Coordinates of N, CA and C and ligand atoms in Angstrom, one line a residue:
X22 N 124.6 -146.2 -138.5 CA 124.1 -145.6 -139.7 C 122.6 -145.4 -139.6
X23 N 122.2 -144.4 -139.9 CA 120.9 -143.9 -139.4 C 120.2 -144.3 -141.1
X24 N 118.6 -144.7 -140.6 CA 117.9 -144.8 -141.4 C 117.6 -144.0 -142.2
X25 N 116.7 -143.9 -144.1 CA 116.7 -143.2 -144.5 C 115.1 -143.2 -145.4
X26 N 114.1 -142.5 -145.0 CA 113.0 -143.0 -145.9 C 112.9 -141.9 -147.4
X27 N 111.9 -142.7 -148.2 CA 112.1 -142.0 -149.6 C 111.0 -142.2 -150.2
X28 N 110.1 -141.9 -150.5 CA 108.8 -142.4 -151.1 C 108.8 -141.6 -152.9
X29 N 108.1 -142.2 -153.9 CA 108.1 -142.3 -155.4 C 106.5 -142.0 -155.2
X30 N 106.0 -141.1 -156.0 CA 105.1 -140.4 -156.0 C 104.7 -140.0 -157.7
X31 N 103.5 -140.0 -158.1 CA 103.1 -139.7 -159.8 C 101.8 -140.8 -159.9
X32 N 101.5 -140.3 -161.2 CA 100.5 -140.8 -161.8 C 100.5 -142.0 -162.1
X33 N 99.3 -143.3 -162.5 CA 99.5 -144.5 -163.0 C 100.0 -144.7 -164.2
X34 N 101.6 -145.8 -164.1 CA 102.2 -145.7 -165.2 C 103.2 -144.7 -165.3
X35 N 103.6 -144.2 -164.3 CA 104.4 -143.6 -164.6 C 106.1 -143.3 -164.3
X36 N 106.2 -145.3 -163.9 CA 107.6 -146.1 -164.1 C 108.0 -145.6 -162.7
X37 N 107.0 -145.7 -161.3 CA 107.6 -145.5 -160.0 C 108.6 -146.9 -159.4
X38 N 107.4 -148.1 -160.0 CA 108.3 -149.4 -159.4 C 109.5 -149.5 -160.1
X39 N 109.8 -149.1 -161.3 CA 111.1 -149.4 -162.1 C 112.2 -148.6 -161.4
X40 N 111.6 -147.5 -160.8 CA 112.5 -146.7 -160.5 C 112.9 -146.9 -159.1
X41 N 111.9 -147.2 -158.0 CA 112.1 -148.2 -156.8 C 113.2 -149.1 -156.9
X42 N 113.0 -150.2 -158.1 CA 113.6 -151.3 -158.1 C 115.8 -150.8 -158.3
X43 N 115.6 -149.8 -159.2 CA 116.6 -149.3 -159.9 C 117.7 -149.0 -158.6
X44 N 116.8 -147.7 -158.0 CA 117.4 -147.1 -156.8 C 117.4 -147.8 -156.0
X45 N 117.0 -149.0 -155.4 CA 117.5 -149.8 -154.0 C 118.4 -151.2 -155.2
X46 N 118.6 -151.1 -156.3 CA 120.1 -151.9 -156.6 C 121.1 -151.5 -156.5
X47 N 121.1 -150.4 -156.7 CA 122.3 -149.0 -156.8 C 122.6 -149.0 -155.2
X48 N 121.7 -148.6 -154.6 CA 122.1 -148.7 -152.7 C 122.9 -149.7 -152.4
X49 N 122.2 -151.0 -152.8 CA 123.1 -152.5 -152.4 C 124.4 -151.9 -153.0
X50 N 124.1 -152.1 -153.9 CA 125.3 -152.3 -155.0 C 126.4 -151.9 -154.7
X51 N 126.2 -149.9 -154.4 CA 127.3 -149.3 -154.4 C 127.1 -148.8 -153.5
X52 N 126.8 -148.7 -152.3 CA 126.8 -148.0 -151.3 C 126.4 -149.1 -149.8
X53 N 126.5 -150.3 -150.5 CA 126.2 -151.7 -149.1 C 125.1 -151.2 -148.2
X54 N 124.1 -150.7 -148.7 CA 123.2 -150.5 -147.4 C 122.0 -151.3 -147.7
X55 N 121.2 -151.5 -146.5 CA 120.2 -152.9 -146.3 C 119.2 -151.9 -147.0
X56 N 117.9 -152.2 -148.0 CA 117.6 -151.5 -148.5 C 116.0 -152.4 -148.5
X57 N 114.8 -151.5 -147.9 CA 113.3 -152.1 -148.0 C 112.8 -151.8 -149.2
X58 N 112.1 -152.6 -150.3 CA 111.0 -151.8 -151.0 C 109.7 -152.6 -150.8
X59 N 108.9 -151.4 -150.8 CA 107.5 -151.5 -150.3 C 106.4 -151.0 -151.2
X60 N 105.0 -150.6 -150.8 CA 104.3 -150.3 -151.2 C 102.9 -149.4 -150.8
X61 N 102.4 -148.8 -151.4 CA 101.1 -148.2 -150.9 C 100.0 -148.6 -151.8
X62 N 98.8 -148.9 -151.5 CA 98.3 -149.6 -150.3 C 98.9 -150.9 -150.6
X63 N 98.9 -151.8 -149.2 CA 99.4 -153.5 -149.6 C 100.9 -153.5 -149.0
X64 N 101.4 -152.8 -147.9 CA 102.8 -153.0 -147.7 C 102.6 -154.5 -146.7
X65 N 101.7 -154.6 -146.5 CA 101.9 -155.2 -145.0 C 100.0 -156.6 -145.4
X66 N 100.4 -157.9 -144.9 CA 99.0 -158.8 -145.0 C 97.8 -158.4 -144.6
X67 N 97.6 -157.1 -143.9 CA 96.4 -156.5 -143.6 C 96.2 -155.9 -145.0
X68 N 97.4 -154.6 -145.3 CA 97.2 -153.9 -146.5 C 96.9 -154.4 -148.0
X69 N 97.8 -156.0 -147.7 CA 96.9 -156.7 -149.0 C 95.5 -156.8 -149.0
X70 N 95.0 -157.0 -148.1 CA 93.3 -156.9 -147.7 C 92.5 -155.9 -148.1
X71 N 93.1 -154.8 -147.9 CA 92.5 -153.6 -147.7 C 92.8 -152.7 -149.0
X72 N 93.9 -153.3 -150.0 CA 94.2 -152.8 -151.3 C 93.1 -153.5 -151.8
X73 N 92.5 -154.5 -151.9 CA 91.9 -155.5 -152.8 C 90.5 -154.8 -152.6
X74 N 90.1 -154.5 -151.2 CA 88.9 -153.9 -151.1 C 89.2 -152.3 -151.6
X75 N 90.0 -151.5 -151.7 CA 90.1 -150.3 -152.2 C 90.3 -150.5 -153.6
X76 N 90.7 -151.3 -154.1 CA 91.0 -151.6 -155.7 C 89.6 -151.8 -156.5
X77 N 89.4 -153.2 -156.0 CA 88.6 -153.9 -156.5 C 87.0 -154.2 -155.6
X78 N 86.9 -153.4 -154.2 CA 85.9 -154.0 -153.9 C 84.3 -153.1 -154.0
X79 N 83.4 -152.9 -153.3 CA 82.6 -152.3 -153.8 C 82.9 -150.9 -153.7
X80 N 81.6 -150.0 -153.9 CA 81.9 -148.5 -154.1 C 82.3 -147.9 -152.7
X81 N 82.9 -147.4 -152.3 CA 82.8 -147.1 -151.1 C 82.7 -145.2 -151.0
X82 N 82.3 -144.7 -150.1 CA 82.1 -143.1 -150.4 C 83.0 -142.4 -149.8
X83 N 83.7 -141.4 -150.1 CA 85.0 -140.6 -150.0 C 85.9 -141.1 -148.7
X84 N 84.9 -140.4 -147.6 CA 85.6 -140.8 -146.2 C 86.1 -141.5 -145.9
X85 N 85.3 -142.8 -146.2 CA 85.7 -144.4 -145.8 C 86.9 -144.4 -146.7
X86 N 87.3 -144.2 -148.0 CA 88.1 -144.4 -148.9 C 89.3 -144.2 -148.1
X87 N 89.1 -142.6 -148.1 CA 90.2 -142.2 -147.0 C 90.6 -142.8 -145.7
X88 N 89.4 -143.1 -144.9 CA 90.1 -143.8 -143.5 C 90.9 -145.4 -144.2
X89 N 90.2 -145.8 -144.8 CA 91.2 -147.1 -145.4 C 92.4 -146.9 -145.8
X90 N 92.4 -146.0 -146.6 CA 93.8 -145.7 -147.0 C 95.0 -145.2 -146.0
X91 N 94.4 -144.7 -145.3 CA 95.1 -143.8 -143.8 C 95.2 -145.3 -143.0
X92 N 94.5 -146.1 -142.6 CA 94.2 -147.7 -141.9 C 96.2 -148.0 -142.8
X93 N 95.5 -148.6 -143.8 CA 96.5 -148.8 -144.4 C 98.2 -148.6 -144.4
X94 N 98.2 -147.1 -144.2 CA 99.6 -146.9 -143.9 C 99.9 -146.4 -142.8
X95 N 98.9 -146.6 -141.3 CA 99.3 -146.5 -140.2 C 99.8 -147.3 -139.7
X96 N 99.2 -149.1 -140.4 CA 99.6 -150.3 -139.7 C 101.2 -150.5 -140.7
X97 N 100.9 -149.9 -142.1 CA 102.2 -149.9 -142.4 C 103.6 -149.6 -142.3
X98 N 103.4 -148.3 -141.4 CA 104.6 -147.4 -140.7 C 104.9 -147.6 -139.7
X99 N 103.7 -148.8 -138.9 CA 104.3 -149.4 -137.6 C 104.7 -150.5 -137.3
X100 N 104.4 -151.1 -138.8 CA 104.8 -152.7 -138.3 C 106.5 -152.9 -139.3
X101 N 106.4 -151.9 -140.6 CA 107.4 -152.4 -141.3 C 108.4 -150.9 -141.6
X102 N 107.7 -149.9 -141.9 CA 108.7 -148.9 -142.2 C 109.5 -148.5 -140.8
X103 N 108.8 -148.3 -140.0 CA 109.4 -147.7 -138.7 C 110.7 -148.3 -137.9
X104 N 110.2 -149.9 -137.9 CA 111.2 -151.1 -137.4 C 112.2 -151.1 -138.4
X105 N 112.3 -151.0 -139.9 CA 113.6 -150.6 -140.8 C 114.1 -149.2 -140.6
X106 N 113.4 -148.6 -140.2 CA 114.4 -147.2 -140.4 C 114.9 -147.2 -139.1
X107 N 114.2 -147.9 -137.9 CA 115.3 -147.7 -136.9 C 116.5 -149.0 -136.8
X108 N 116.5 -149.7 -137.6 CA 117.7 -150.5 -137.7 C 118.6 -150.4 -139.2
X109 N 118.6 -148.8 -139.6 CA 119.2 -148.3 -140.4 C 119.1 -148.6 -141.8
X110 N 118.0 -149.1 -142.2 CA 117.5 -149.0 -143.7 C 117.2 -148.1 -144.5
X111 N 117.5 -148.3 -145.6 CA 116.7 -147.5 -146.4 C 115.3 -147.7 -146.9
X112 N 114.4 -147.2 -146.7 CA 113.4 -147.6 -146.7 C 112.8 -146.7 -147.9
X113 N 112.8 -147.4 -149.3 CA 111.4 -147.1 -150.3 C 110.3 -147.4 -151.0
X114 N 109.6 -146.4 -150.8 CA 108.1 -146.4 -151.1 C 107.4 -146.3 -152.0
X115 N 106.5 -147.1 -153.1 CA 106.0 -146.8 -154.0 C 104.7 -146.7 -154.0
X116 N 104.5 -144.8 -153.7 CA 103.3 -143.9 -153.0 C 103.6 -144.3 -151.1
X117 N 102.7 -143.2 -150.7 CA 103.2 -142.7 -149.4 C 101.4 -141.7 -149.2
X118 N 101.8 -140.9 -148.0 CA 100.9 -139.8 -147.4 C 100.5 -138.6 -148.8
X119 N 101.5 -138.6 -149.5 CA 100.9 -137.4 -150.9 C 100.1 -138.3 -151.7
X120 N 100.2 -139.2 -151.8 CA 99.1 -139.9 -152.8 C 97.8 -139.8 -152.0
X121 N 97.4 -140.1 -150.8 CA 96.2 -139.2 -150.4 C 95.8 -138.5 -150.2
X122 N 96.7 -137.1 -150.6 CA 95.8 -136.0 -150.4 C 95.8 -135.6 -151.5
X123 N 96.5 -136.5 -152.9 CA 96.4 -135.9 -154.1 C 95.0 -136.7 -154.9
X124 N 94.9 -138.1 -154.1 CA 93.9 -139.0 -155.1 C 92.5 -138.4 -153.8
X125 N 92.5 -138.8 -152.5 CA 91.4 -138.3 -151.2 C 90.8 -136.8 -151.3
X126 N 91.8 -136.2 -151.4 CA 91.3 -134.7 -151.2 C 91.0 -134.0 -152.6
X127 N 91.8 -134.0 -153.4 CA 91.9 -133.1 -154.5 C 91.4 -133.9 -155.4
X128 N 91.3 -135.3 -155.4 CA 90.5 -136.2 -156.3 C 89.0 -136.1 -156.1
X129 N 89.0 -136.9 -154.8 CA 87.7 -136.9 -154.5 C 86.8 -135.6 -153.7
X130 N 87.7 -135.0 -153.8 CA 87.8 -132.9 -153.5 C 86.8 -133.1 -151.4
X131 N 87.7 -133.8 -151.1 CA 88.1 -133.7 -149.1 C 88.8 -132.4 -149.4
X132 N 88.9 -131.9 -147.9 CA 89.6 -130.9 -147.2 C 90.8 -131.4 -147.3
X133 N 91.7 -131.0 -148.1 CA 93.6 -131.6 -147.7 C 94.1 -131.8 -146.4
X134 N 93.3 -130.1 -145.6 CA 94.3 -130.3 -144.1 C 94.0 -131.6 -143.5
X135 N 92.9 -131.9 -143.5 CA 91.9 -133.0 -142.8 C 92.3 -134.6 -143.6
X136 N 92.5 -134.4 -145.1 CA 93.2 -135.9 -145.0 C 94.7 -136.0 -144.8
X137 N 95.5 -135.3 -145.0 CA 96.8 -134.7 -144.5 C 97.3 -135.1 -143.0
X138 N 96.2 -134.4 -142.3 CA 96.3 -134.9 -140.8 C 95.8 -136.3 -140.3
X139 N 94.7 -136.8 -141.0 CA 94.5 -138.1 -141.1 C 95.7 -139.2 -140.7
X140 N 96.7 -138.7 -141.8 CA 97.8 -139.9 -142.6 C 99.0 -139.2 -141.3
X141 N 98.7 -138.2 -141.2 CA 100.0 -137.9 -140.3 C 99.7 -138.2 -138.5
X142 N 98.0 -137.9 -138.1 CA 98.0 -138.7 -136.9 C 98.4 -140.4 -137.1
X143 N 97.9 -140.9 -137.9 CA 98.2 -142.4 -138.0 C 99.4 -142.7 -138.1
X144 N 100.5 -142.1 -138.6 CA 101.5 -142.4 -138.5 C 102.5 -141.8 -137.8
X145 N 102.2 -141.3 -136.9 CA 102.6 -140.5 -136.1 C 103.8 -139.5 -136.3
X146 N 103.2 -138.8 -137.7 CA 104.2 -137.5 -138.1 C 105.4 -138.1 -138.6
X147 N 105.4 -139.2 -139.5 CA 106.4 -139.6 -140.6 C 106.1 -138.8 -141.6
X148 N 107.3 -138.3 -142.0 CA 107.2 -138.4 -143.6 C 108.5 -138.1 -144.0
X149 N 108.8 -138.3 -145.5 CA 109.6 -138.7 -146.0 C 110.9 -138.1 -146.2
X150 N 112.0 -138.1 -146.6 CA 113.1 -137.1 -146.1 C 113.1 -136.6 -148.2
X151 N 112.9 -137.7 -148.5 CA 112.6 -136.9 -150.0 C 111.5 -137.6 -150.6
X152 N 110.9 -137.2 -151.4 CA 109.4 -137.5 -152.0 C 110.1 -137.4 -153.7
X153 N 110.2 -138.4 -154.7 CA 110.3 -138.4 -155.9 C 109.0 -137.9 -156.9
X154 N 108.9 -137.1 -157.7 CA 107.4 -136.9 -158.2 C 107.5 -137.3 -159.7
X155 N 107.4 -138.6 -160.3 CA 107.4 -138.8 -161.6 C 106.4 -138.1 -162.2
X156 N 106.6 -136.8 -163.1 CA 105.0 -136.6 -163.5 C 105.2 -136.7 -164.9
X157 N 104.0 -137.1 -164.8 CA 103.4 -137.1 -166.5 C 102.0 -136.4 -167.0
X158 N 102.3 -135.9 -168.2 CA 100.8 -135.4 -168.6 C 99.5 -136.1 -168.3
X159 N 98.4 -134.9 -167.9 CA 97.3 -136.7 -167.5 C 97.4 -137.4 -168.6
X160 N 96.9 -136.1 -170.0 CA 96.5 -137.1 -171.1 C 97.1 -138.0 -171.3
X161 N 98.4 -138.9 -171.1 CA 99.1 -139.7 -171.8 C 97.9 -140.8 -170.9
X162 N 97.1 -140.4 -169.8 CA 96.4 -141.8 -169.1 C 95.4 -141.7 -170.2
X163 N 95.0 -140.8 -171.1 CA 93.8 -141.1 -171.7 C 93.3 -142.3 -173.0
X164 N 94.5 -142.4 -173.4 CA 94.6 -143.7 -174.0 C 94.4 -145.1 -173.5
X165 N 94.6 -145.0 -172.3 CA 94.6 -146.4 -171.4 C 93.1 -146.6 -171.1
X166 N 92.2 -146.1 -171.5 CA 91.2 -145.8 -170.5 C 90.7 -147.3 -171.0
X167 N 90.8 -147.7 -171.6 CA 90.1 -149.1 -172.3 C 90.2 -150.0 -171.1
X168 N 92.0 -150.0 -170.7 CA 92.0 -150.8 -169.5 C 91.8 -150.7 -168.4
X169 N 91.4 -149.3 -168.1 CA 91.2 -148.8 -166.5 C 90.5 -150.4 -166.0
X170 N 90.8 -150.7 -164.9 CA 90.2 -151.6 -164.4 C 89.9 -151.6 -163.1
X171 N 90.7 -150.3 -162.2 CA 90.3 -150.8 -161.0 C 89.8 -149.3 -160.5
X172 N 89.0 -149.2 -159.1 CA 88.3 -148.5 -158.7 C 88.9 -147.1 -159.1
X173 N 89.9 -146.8 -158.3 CA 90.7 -145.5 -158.8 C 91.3 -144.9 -160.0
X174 N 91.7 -146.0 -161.3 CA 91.6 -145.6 -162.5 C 90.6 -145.4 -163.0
X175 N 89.4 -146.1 -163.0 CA 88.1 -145.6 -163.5 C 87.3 -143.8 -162.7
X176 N 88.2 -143.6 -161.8 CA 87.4 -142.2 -161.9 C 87.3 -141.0 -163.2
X177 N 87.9 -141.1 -163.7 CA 87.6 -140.4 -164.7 C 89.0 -139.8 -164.5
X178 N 89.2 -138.9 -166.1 CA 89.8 -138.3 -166.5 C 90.2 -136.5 -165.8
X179 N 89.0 -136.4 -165.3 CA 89.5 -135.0 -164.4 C 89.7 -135.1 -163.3
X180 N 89.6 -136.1 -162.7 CA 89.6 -137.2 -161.1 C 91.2 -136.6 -161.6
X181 N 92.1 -137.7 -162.7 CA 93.4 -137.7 -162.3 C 94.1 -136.2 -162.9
X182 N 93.2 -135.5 -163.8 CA 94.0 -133.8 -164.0 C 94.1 -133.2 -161.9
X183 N 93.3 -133.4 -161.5 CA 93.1 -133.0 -160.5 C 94.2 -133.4 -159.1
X184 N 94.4 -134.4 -159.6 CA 95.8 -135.3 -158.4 C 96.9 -135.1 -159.0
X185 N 97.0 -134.7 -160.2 CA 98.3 -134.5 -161.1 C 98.6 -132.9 -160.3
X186 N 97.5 -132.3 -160.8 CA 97.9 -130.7 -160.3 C 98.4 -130.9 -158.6
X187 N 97.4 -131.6 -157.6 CA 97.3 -131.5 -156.2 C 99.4 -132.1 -156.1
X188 N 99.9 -132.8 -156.6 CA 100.6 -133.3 -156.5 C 102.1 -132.4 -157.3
X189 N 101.9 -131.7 -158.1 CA 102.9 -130.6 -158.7 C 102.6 -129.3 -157.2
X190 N 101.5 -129.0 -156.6 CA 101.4 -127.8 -156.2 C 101.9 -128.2 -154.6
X191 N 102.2 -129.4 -154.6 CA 102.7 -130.0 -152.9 C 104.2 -130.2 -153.0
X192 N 104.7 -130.4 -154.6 CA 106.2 -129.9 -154.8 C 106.6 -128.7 -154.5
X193 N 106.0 -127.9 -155.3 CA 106.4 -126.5 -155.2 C 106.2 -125.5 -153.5
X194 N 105.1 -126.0 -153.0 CA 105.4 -125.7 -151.5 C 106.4 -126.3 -151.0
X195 N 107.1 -127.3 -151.0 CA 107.8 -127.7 -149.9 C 109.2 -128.6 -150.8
X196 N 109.5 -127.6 -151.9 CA 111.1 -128.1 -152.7 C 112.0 -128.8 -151.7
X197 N 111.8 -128.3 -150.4 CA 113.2 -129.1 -149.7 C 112.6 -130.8 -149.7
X198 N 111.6 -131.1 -150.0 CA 111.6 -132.4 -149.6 C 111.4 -133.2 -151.0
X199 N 110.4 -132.2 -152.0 CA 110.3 -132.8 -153.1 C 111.4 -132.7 -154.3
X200 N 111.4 -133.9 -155.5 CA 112.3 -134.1 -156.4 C 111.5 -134.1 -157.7
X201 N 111.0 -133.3 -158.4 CA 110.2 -133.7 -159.2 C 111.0 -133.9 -160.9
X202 N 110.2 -134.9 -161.5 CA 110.9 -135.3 -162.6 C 109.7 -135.8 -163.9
X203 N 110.4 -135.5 -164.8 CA 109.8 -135.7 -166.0 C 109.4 -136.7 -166.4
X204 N 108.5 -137.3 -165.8 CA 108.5 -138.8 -166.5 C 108.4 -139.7 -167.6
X205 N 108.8 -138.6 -168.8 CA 108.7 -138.6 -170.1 C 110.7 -139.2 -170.0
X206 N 110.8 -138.7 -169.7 CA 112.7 -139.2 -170.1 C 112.8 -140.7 -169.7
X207 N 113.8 -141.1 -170.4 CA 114.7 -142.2 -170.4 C 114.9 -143.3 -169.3
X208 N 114.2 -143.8 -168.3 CA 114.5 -144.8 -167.5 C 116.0 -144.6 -167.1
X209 N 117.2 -144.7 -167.8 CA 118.1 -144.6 -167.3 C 118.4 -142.7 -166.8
X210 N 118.0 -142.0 -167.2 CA 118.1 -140.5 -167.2 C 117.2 -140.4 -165.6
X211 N 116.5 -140.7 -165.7 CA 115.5 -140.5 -164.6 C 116.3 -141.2 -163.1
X212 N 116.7 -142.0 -163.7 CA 117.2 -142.9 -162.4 C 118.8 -142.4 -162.0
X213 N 119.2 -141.3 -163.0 CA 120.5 -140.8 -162.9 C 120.0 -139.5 -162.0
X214 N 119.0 -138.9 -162.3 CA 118.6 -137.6 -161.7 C 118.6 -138.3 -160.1
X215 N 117.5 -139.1 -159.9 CA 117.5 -139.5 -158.1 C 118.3 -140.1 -157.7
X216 N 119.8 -140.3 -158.1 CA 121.0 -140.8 -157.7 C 121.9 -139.9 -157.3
X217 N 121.8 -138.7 -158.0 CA 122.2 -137.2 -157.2 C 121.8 -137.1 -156.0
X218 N 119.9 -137.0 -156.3 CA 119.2 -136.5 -155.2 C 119.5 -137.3 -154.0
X219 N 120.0 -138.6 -154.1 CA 119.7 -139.7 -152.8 C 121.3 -139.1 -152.2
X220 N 122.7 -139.5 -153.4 CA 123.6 -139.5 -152.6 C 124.3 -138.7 -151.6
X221 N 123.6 -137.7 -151.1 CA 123.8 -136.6 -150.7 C 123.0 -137.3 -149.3
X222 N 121.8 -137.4 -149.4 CA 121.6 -137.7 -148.4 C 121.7 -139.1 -147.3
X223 N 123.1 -139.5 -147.9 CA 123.3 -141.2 -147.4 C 124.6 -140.6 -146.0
X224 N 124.2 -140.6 -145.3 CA 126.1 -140.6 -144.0 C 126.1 -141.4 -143.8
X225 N 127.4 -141.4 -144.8 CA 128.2 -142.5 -144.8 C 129.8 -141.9 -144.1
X226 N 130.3 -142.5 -143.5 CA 132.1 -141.9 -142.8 C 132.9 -141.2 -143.9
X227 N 133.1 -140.4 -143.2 CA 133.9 -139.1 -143.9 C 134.8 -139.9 -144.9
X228 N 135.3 -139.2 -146.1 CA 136.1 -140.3 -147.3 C 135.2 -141.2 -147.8
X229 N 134.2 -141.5 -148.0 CA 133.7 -142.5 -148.5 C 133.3 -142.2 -150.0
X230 N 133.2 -140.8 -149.9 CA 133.2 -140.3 -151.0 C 131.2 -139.6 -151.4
X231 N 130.8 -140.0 -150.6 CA 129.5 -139.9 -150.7 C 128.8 -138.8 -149.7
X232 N 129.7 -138.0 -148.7 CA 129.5 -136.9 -148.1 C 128.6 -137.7 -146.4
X233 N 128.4 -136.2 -145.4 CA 128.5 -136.7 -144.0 C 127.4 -136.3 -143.7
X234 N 126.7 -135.1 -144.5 CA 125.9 -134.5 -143.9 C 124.6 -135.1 -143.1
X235 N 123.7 -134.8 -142.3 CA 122.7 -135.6 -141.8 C 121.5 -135.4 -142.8
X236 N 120.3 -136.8 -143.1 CA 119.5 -136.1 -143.6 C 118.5 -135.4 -143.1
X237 N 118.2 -134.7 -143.7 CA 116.9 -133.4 -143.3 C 117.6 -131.9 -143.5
X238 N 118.9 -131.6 -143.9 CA 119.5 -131.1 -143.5 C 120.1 -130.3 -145.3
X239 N 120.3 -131.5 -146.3 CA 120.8 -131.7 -147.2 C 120.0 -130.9 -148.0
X240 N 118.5 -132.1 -147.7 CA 117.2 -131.4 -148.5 C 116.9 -129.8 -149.1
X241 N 117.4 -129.4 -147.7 CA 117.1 -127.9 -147.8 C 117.7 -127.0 -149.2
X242 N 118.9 -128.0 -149.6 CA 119.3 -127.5 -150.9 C 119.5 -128.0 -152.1
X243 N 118.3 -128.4 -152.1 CA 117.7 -129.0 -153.4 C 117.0 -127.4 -154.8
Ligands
TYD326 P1 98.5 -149.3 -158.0 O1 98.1 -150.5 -158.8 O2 99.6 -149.5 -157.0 O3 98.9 -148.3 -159.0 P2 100.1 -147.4 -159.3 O4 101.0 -148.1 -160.3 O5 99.5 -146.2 -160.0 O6 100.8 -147.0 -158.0 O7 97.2 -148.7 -157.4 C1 97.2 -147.8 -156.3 C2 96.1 -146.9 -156.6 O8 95.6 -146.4 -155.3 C3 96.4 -145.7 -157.4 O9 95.4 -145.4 -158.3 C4 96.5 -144.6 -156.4 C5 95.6 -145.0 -155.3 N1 95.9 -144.5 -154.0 C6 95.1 -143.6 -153.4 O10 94.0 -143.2 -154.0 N2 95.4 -143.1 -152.2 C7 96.5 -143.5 -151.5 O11 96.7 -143.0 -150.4 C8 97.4 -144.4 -152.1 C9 98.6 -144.9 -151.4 C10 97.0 -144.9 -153.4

């Protein structure tokens, strides 16, 4: 059984872990497969390090932001996602390589190709067989602003109009890989839509009822 990665992608708050948690019960559950959930930044004892200084530690100026972040899920794709997907996991992510070039580039307004290629040299050209996009209106972040607390919610209000758009306009290029969804619906509705999207791409043995096709393949008809 060949591994399967999936990364959850959207704004802060906008119910990625719930939906992480949701979709790898559902895997166990109904489909017996060994199932990772993880994280960006912080998947891995380095990345707790390196989230805490990107979170919480001093200011740091665009670039460095970005090589941290890229640091971050290079050592992450080599020590934990890579080793699960080649012993047939499913492997999900809450945030991935689009959250950098939606918060790096178009946040902090970097060249895309350049943090893009960043995340894809370091990880040596992973990415994801489907990308989930919870989106939400910025404004619904504008209320929260009381609690922004950490480095990246405190950029401001056009910081996240600007990662919202970067992050709808990287769906619409490349539909075969993205799932985008309303993040205004129902927890249970939402988690019904990416249970379509996933079961298609699970091969499992003919009759199982869940179809054979390989993924990368499936995507394309989304
Ligand atoms: P987190 O507390 O995990 O928030 P969320 O619930 O929104 O995922 O904080 C992660 C923050 O780091 C979030 O504001 C997005 C940001 N981020 C980047 O700026 N670049 C990246 O590559 C990643 C993975 C996250």
């Amino acid at each position: 059984m060949s591994g399967l990665f999936i990364s959850f992608e959207g704004g802060d708050g906008a119910g990625k872990s719930t939906q992480v948690q949701m979709l790898a019960e559902w895997l166990r559950r109904v489909h017996q497969r060994e199932v990772i959930t993880t994280r960006e930044p912080g998947g891995t004892a380095l990345g707790r390090v390196l989230r805490d200084q990107l979170l919480h530690g001093q200011d740091l100026d665009a670039r460095t932001e970005a090589l941290l972040f890229a640091a971050d899920r290079a050592h992450h794709v080599a020590t934990v996602i890579r080793p699960a997907l080649a012993a047939g996991a499913v492997v999900l992510t809450d945030r991935y390589l689009d959250s950098s070039v939606a918060y790096q580039a178009a946040g902090r307004e970097l060249p895309a190709d350049d943090v893009e290629r960043l995340s894809l040299w370091g990880t040596n050209g992973l990415l994801p067989e489907l990308t989930v996009l919870l989106d939400l209106p910025t404004e619904h972040l504008a209320h929260r602003l009381g609690d922004w607390t950490d480095r990246m919610e405190r950029a401001g209000i056009e910081f996240h109009r600007r990662t919202r758009q970067a992050f709808l306009d990287r769906a619409a290029a490349d539909p075969a890989r993205w799932l985008v969804l309303d993040a205004a619906l129902s927890r249970a509705q939402i988690a019904e839509q990416v249970r379509t999207a996933v079961g298609p791409l699970l091969d499992e043995p003919a009759g199982s009822g869940a179809g054979s096709t390989a993924p990368g393949q499936v995507g394309e008809e989304h």
